[in-house]
mmCIF file of C-alpha atoms in Angstrom:
data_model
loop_
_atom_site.group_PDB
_atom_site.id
_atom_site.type_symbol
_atom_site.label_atom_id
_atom_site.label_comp_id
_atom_site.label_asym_id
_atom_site.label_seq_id
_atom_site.Cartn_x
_atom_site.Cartn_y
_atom_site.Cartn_z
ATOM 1 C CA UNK A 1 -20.603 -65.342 74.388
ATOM 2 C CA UNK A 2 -20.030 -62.637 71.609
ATOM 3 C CA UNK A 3 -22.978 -62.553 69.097
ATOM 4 C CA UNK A 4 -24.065 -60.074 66.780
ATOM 5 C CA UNK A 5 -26.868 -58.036 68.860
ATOM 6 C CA UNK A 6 -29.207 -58.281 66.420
ATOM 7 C CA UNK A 7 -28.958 -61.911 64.510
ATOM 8 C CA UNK A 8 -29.030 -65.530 65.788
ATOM 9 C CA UNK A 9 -26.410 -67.328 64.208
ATOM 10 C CA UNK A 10 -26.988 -69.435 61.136
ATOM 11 C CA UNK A 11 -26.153 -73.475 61.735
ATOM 12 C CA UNK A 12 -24.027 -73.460 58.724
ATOM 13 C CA UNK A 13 -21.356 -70.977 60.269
ATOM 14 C CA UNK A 14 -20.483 -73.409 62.642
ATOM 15 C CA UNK A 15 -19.492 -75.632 59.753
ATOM 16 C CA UNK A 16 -17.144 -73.300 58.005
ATOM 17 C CA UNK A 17 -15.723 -72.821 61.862
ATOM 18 C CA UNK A 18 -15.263 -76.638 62.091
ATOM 19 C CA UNK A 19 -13.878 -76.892 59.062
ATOM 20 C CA UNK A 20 -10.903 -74.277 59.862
ATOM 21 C CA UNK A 21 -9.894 -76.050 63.157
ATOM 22 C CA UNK A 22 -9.500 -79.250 61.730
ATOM 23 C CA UNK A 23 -7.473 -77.472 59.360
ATOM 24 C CA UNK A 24 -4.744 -75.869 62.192
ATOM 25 C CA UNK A 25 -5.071 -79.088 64.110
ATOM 26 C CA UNK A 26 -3.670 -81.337 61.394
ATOM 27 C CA UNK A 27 0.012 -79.044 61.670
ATOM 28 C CA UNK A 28 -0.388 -77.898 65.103
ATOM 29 C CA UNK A 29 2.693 -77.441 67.555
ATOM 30 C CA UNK A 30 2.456 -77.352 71.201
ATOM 31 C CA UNK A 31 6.173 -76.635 71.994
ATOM 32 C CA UNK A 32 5.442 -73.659 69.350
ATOM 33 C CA UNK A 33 2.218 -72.551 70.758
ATOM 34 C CA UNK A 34 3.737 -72.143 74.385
ATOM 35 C CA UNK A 35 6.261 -69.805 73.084
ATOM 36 C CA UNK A 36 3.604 -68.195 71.119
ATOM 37 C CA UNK A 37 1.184 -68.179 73.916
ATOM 38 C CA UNK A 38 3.825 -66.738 76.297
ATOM 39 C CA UNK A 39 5.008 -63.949 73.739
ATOM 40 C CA UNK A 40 1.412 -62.744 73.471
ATOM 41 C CA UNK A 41 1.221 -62.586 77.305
ATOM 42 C CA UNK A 42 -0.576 -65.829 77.290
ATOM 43 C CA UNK A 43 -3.850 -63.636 76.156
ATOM 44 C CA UNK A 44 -5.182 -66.712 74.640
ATOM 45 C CA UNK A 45 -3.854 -70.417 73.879
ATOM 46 C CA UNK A 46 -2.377 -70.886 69.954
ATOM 47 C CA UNK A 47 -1.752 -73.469 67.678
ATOM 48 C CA UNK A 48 1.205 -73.248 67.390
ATOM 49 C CA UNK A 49 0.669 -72.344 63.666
ATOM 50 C CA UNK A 50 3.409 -69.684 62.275
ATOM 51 C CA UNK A 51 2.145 -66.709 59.841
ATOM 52 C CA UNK A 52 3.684 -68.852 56.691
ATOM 53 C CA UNK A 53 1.347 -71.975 57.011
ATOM 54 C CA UNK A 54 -1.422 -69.534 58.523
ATOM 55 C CA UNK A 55 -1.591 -67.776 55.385
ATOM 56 C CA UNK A 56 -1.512 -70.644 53.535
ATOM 57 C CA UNK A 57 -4.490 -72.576 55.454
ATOM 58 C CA UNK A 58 -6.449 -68.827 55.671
ATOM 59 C CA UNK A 59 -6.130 -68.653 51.751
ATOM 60 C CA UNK A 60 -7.476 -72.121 50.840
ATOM 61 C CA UNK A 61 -10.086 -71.429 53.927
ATOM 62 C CA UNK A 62 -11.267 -68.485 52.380
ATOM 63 C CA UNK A 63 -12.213 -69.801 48.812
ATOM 64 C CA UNK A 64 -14.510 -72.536 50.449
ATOM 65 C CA UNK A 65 -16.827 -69.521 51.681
ATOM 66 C CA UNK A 66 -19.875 -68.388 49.804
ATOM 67 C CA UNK A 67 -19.595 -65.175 47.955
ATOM 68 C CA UNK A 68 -22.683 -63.661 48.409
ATOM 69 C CA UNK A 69 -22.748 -63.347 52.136
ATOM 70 C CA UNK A 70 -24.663 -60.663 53.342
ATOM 71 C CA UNK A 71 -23.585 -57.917 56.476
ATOM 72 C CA UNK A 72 -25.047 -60.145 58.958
ATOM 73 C CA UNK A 73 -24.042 -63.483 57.832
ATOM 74 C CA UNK A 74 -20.655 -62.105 57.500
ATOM 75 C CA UNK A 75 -20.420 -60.657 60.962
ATOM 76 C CA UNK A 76 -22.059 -63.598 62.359
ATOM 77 C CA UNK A 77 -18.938 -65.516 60.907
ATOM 78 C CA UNK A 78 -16.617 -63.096 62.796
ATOM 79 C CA UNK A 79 -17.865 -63.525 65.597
ATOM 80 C CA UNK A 80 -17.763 -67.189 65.947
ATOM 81 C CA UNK A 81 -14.333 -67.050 65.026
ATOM 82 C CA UNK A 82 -13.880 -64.551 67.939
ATOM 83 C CA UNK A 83 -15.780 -66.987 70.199
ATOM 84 C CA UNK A 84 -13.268 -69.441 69.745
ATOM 85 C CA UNK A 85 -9.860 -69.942 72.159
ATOM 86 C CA UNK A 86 -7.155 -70.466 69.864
ATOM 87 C CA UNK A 87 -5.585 -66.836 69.203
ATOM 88 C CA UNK A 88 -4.690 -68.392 65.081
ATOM 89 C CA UNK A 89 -8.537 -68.486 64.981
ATOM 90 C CA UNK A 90 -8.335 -64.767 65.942
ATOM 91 C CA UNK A 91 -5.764 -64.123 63.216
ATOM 92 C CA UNK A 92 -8.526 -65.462 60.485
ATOM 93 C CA UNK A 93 -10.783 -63.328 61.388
ATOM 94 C CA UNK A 94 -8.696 -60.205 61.129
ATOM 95 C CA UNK A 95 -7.817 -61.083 58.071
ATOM 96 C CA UNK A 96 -10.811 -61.722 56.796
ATOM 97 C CA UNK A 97 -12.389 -58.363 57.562
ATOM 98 C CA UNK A 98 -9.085 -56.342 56.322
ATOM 99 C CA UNK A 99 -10.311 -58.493 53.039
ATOM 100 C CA UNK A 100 -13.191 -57.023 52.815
ATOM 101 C CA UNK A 101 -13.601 -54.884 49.897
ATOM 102 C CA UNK A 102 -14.300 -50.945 50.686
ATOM 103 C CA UNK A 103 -17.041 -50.931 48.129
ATOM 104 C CA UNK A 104 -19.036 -53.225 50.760
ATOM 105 C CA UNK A 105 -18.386 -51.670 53.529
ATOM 106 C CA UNK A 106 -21.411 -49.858 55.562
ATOM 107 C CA UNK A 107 -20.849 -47.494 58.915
ATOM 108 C CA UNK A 108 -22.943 -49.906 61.138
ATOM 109 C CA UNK A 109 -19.679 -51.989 60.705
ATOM 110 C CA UNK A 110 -18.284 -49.764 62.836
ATOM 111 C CA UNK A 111 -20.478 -51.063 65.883
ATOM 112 C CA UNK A 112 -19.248 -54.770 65.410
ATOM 113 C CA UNK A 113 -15.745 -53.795 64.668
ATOM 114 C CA UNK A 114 -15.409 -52.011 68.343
ATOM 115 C CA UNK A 115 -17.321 -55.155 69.674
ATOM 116 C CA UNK A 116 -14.264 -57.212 68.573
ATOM 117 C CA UNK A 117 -11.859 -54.604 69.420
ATOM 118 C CA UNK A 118 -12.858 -54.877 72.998
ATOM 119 C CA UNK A 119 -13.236 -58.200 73.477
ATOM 120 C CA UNK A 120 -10.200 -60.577 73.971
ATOM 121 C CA UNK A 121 -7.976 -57.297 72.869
ATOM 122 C CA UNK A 122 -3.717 -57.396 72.474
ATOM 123 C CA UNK A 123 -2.353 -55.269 69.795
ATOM 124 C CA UNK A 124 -1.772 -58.240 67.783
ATOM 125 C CA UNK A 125 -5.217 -58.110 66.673
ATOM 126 C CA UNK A 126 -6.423 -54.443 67.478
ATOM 127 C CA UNK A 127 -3.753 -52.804 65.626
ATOM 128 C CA UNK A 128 -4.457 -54.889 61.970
ATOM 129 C CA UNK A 129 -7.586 -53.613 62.445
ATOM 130 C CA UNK A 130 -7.252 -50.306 63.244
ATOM 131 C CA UNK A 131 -4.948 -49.247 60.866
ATOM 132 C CA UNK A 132 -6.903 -51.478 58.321
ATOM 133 C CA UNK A 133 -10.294 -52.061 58.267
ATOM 134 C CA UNK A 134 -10.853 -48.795 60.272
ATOM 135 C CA UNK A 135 -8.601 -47.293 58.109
ATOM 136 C CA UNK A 136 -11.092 -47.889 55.060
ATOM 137 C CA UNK A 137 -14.496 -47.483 56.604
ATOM 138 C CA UNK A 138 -13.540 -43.861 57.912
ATOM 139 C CA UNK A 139 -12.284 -42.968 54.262
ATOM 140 C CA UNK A 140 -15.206 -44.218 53.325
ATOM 141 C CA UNK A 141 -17.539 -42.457 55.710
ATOM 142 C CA UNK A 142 -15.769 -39.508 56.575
ATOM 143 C CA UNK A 143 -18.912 -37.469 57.316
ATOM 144 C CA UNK A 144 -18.614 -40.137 60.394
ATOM 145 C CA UNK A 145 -15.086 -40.219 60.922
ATOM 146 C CA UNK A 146 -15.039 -36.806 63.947
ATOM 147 C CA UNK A 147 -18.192 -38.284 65.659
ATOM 148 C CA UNK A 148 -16.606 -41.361 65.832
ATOM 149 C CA UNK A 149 -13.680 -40.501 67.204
ATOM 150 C CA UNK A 150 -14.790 -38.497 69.367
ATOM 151 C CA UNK A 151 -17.251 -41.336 71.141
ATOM 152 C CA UNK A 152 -14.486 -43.595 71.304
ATOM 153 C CA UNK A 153 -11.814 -40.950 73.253
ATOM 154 C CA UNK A 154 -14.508 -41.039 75.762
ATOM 155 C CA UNK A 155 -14.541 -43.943 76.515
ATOM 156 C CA UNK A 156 -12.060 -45.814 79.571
ATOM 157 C CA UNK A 157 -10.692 -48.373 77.016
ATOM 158 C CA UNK A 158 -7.388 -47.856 76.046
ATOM 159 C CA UNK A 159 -8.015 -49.548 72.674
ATOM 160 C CA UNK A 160 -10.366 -47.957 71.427
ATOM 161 C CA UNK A 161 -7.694 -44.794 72.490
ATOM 162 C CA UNK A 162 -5.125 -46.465 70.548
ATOM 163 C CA UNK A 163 -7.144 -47.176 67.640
ATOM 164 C CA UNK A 164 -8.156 -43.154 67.731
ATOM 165 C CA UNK A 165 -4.462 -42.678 67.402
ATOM 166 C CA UNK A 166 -3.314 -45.140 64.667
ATOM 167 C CA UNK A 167 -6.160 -45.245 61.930
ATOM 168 C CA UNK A 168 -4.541 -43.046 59.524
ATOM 169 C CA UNK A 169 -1.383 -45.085 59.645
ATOM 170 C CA UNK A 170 -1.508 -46.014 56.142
ATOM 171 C CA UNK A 171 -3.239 -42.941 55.110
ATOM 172 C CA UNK A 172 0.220 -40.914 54.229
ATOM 173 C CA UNK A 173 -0.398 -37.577 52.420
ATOM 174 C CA UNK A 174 -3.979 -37.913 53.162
ATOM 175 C CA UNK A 175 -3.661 -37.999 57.129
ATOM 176 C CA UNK A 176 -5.780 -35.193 58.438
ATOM 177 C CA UNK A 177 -3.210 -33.493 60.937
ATOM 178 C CA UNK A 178 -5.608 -31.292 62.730
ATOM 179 C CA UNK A 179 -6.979 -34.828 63.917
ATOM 180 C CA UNK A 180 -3.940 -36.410 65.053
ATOM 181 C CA UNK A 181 -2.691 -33.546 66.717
ATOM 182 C CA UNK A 182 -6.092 -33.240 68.901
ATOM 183 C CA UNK A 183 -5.917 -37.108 69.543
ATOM 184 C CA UNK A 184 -2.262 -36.643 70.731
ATOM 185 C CA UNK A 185 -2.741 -33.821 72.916
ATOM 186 C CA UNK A 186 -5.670 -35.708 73.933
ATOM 187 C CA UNK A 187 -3.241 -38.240 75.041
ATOM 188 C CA UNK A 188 -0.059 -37.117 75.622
ATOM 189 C CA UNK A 189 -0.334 -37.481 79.426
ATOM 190 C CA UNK A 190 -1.794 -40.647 79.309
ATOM 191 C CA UNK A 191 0.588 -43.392 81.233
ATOM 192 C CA UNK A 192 -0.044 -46.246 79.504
ATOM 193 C CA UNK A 193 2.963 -47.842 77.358
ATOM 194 C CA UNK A 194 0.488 -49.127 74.257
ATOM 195 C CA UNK A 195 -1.265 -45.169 74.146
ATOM 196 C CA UNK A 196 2.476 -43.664 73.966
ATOM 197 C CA UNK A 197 3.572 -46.038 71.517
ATOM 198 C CA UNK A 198 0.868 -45.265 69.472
ATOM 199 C CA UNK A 199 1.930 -41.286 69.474
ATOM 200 C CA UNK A 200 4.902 -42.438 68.592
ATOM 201 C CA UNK A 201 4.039 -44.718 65.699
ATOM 202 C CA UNK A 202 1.389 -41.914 64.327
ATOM 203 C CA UNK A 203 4.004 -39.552 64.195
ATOM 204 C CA UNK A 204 7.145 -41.776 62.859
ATOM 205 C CA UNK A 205 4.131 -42.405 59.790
ATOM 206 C CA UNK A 206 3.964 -38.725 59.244
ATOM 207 C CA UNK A 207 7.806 -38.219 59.498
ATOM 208 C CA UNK A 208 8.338 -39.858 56.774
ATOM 209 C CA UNK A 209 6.772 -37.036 54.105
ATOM 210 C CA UNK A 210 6.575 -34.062 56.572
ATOM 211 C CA UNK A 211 9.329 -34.530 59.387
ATOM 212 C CA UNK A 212 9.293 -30.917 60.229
ATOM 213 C CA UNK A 213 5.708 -31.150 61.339
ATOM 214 C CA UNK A 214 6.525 -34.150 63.501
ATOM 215 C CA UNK A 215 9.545 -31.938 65.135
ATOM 216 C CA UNK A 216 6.907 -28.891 66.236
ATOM 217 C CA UNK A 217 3.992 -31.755 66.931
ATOM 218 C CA UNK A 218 7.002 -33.117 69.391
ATOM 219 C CA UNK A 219 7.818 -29.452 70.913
ATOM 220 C CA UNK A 220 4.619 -28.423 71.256
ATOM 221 C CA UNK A 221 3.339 -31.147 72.912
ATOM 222 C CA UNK A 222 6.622 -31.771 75.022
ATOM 223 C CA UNK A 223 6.526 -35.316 74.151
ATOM 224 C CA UNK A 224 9.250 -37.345 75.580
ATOM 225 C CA UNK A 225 10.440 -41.072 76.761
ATOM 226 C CA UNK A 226 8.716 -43.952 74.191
ATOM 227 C CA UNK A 227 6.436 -41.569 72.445
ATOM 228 C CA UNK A 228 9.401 -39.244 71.472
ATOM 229 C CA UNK A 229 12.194 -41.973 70.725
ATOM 230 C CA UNK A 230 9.034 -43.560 68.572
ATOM 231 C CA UNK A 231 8.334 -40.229 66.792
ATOM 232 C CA UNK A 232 11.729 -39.537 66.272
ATOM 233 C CA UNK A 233 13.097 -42.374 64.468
ATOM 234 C CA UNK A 234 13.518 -40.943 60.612
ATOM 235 C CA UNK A 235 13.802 -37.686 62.379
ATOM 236 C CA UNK A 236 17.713 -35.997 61.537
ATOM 237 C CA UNK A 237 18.159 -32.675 64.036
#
């Protein structure tokens, strides 16, 4: 089971929890949830709930929670989310920490974000929060941000590698370069389709306001299959 390490979690979580499920399985679709099951590799069982009605059932979900939840009572929330099967359940969750507002944020969320990240992990959910809620907390904290980094590329889970690689996704002008271009030659050799498409998608970002840069970061690294085509997609030669 998935708990925060430090906190027992409080009876009325399990409520709000309850509450959600009953809420997917009044519209739930099995024929839908096998194709959606099967899509996602079968990585966990689904509702069969599409984004549309998700959204809509996340939304109304959301407003029944209490404002003033602390760190812990928050996290303790995520996690039994995460604890359950049903991938939809999964979805919540991610969207409820991408919610979160930057001003709240604290760098020990950073040790129950790569909990999550690691556990039950498909780029469905590891990529909204990378280039999200990661996203944030290292703008936040960048006096963390290297340190980090640098703790996760150590590691043997590819990702936490591809959440190295696609944090700054959203950042645009403000990507730090020197960083991405460390993290890629970091990984540039690594075999695994999900760490080249990540390259790929980190540079394609960039392209977009500094394509030349993404032409030498190709070169230079002799990037080529997925990574390159990825890279290379708003790319004119």
């Amino acid at each position: 089971m998935i708990q925060n390490p430090a906190y027992d979690l409080p009876f009325f979580m399990t409520d709000f929890v309850e509450d959600l499920r009953l809420r997917f399985q009044k519209v739930e679709n099995q024929s839908q949830a096998v194709r959606m099951a099967a899509y996602m590799k079968n990585i966990a069982p689904f509702f069969g709930v599409s984004s549309v009605p998700r959204k809509a059932i996340y939304n109304d979900w959301k407003n029944t929670l209490p404002k003033n939840l602390n760190f812990d009572q928050k996290w303790d929330l995520v996690f039994e989310l995460w604890e359950q099967e049903e991938r939809e359940l999964h979805y919540i969750a991610v969207d409820w920490i991408n919610s979160w507002n930057i001003k709240t944020l604290q760098i020990e969320d950073a040790i129950n974000l790569r909990i999550i990240l690691q556990s039950k992990p498909w780029w469905d959910t590891v990529d909204l929060l990378a280039s999200t809620f990661l996203g944030k907390l290292l703008l936040k904290f960048p006096e963390h941000r290297n340190d980090l980094i640098e703790n996760w590329s150590r590691t043997n889970d590819i990702w936490l590698h591809r959440s190295t690689l696609i944090f700054q996704l959203k950042y645009k002008q403000k990507t730090d370069l020197e960083l991405l271009t460390k993290q890629i030659a970091r990984f540039k050799n690594h075999k695994e389709f999900f760490i080249q498409k990540a390259i790929g998608w980190s540079l394609r970002e960039v392209s977009k306001w500094n394509s030349e840069w993404v032409k030498n970061e190709i070169i230079d690294n002799q990037l080529s299959g997925l990574a390159k085509r990825e890279a290379s997609k708003y790319l004119s030669y």
